[in-house]
């Protein structure tokens, strides 16, 4: 998608602080962190929302979570704890319509979220 900011990050057209890349899944730091650790894990392929995943994407979803675990381990927050969140559409506050998983850590995270 030519006008998608995360496709541009995946293509290297917009800079980002990369944390992980296995060719299919990419992780980078959120530009506006809500916690000391705030990473975004995305599929390289453009998928707009969680609603657009199909059964053929099951392995890809697993890769997103495994990449999240890897990033949490690499950043030293796997034991202290972290949260993964995928916002879907308006009520969840999704603003970038390229599927992404947030990984938040480094402070006590309130529950339930706002
Ligand atoms: P959403 O609300 O869609 O789940 O979250 C989108 C996230 O993308 C936000 O946390 C926002 O700070 C982040 N973001 C938006 N534009 C950019 C960008 O150009 N670079 C990076 N690294 N993060 C971005
Ligand atoms: Zn995209």
Short mmCIF file of C-alpha atoms and ligand atoms in Angstrom, two decimals:
data_model
loop_
_atom_site.label_atom_id
_atom_site.label_comp_id
_atom_site.label_asym_id
_atom_site.label_seq_id
_atom_site.Cartn_x
_atom_site.Cartn_y
_atom_site.Cartn_z
CA UNK A 1 0.00 0.00 0.00
CA UNK A 2 1.71 3.14 -1.22
CA UNK A 3 0.17 5.52 1.34
CA UNK A 4 0.61 3.27 4.38
CA UNK A 5 3.14 4.52 6.92
CA UNK A 6 3.98 1.03 8.23
CA UNK A 7 4.44 -0.33 4.69
CA UNK A 8 6.89 2.53 4.19
CA UNK A 9 8.74 1.61 7.39
CA UNK A 10 8.82 -2.04 6.25
CA UNK A 11 10.24 -0.91 2.90
CA UNK A 12 12.87 1.28 4.60
CA UNK A 13 11.38 4.45 3.09
CA UNK A 14 10.66 5.96 6.53
CA UNK A 15 13.21 5.52 9.31
CA UNK A 16 12.41 3.56 12.45
CA UNK A 17 14.42 2.07 15.29
CA UNK A 18 14.26 -1.59 14.34
CA UNK A 19 14.28 -4.26 17.02
CA UNK A 20 13.58 -7.42 15.04
CA UNK A 21 13.19 -8.52 11.43
CA UNK A 22 12.77 -12.04 10.13
CA UNK A 23 11.64 -11.07 6.65
CA UNK A 24 7.93 -11.57 7.34
CA UNK A 25 7.58 -9.85 10.70
CA UNK A 26 9.24 -6.62 11.77
CA UNK A 27 9.45 -4.87 15.16
CA UNK A 28 10.42 -1.28 15.81
CA UNK A 29 10.07 1.33 18.52
CA UNK A 30 6.86 3.35 18.69
CA UNK A 31 7.53 6.99 17.80
CA UNK A 32 5.37 8.19 20.71
CA UNK A 33 6.04 5.71 23.51
CA UNK A 34 3.37 5.22 26.19
CA UNK A 35 5.77 3.25 28.42
CA UNK A 36 9.56 2.97 28.84
CA UNK A 37 9.40 0.06 26.40
CA UNK A 38 6.90 0.49 23.57
CA UNK A 39 7.48 -1.59 20.46
CA UNK A 40 5.27 -2.29 17.48
CA UNK A 41 5.33 -5.69 15.82
CA UNK A 42 3.92 -5.82 12.31
CA UNK A 43 3.62 -8.24 9.41
CA UNK A 44 5.60 -6.95 6.44
CA UNK A 45 2.58 -7.65 4.23
CA UNK A 46 -0.17 -5.04 4.38
CA UNK A 47 -3.17 -6.26 6.39
CA UNK A 48 -5.39 -3.39 7.54
CA UNK A 49 -6.96 -4.74 10.73
CA UNK A 50 -7.38 -7.84 12.85
CA UNK A 51 -10.72 -8.31 11.05
CA UNK A 52 -8.85 -8.83 7.79
CA UNK A 53 -6.97 -11.91 8.98
CA UNK A 54 -8.00 -15.22 7.50
CA UNK A 55 -7.35 -18.80 8.47
CA UNK A 56 -4.36 -18.82 6.11
CA UNK A 57 -2.78 -16.16 8.36
CA UNK A 58 -2.79 -18.30 11.50
CA UNK A 59 0.95 -18.97 11.34
CA UNK A 60 1.64 -15.28 10.77
CA UNK A 61 -0.26 -14.39 13.94
CA UNK A 62 1.88 -16.90 15.80
CA UNK A 63 4.99 -15.26 14.36
CA UNK A 64 3.83 -11.87 15.65
CA UNK A 65 3.60 -13.25 19.18
CA UNK A 66 6.88 -15.11 18.96
CA UNK A 67 8.55 -11.92 17.72
CA UNK A 68 6.98 -10.08 20.66
CA UNK A 69 8.43 -12.62 23.09
CA UNK A 70 11.81 -12.26 21.44
CA UNK A 71 11.73 -8.44 21.63
CA UNK A 72 10.64 -8.57 25.29
CA UNK A 73 13.51 -10.93 26.05
CA UNK A 74 16.05 -8.85 24.12
CA UNK A 75 14.95 -5.67 25.92
CA UNK A 76 15.12 -7.37 29.31
CA UNK A 77 11.44 -7.12 30.25
CA UNK A 78 10.33 -10.72 29.73
CA UNK A 79 10.52 -11.53 33.44
CA UNK A 80 9.33 -8.20 34.83
CA UNK A 81 6.37 -8.35 32.46
CA UNK A 82 4.85 -6.81 29.40
CA UNK A 83 1.54 -6.37 27.63
CA UNK A 84 0.66 -7.07 24.02
CA UNK A 85 -2.30 -5.24 22.50
CA UNK A 86 -3.84 -5.15 19.04
CA UNK A 87 -6.29 -2.29 18.61
CA UNK A 88 -8.99 -2.96 16.03
CA UNK A 89 -11.00 -0.13 14.50
CA UNK A 90 -12.53 3.00 16.01
CA UNK A 91 -13.57 2.06 19.53
CA UNK A 92 -10.18 0.53 20.24
CA UNK A 93 -8.44 3.67 18.98
CA UNK A 94 -6.74 2.19 15.93
CA UNK A 95 -5.16 5.05 13.98
CA UNK A 96 -2.73 3.20 11.72
CA UNK A 97 -4.54 0.76 9.46
CA UNK A 98 -1.72 -1.71 9.03
CA UNK A 99 -2.04 -4.53 11.53
CA UNK A 100 0.32 -4.03 14.48
CA UNK A 101 0.78 -5.46 17.91
CA UNK A 102 1.86 -3.08 20.66
CA UNK A 103 4.34 -4.38 23.22
CA UNK A 104 4.36 -2.24 26.37
CA UNK A 105 6.63 -2.70 29.36
CA UNK A 106 8.99 -1.05 31.81
CA UNK A 107 6.39 0.20 34.27
CA UNK A 108 3.33 -1.14 36.05
CA UNK A 109 0.54 -1.10 33.51
CA UNK A 110 -2.96 -0.26 34.72
CA UNK A 111 -5.81 -2.64 34.23
CA UNK A 112 -8.36 -2.35 32.80
CA UNK A 113 -7.00 -0.06 30.10
CA UNK A 114 -8.94 3.16 29.48
P1 LIG B 1 -2.86 2.37 17.01
O1 LIG B 1 -3.62 3.40 17.80
O2 LIG B 1 -3.21 2.41 15.54
O3 LIG B 1 -3.03 1.00 17.60
O4 LIG B 1 -1.34 2.73 17.20
C1 LIG B 1 -0.54 3.31 16.22
C2 LIG B 1 0.80 3.54 16.85
O5 LIG B 1 1.72 3.86 15.82
C3 LIG B 1 0.83 4.71 17.85
O6 LIG B 1 1.28 4.25 19.10
C4 LIG B 1 1.79 5.71 17.21
O7 LIG B 1 2.59 6.38 18.15
C5 LIG B 1 2.62 4.82 16.28
N1 LIG B 1 3.14 5.50 15.12
C6 LIG B 1 2.44 6.31 14.26
N2 LIG B 1 3.22 6.75 13.27
C7 LIG B 1 4.46 6.21 13.50
C8 LIG B 1 5.70 6.32 12.80
O8 LIG B 1 5.85 6.99 11.78
N3 LIG B 1 6.76 5.64 13.33
C9 LIG B 1 6.64 4.87 14.46
N4 LIG B 1 7.74 4.24 14.89
N5 LIG B 1 5.48 4.76 15.13
C10 LIG B 1 4.40 5.43 14.66
ZN1 LIG B 2 0.67 -1.17 5.22
#
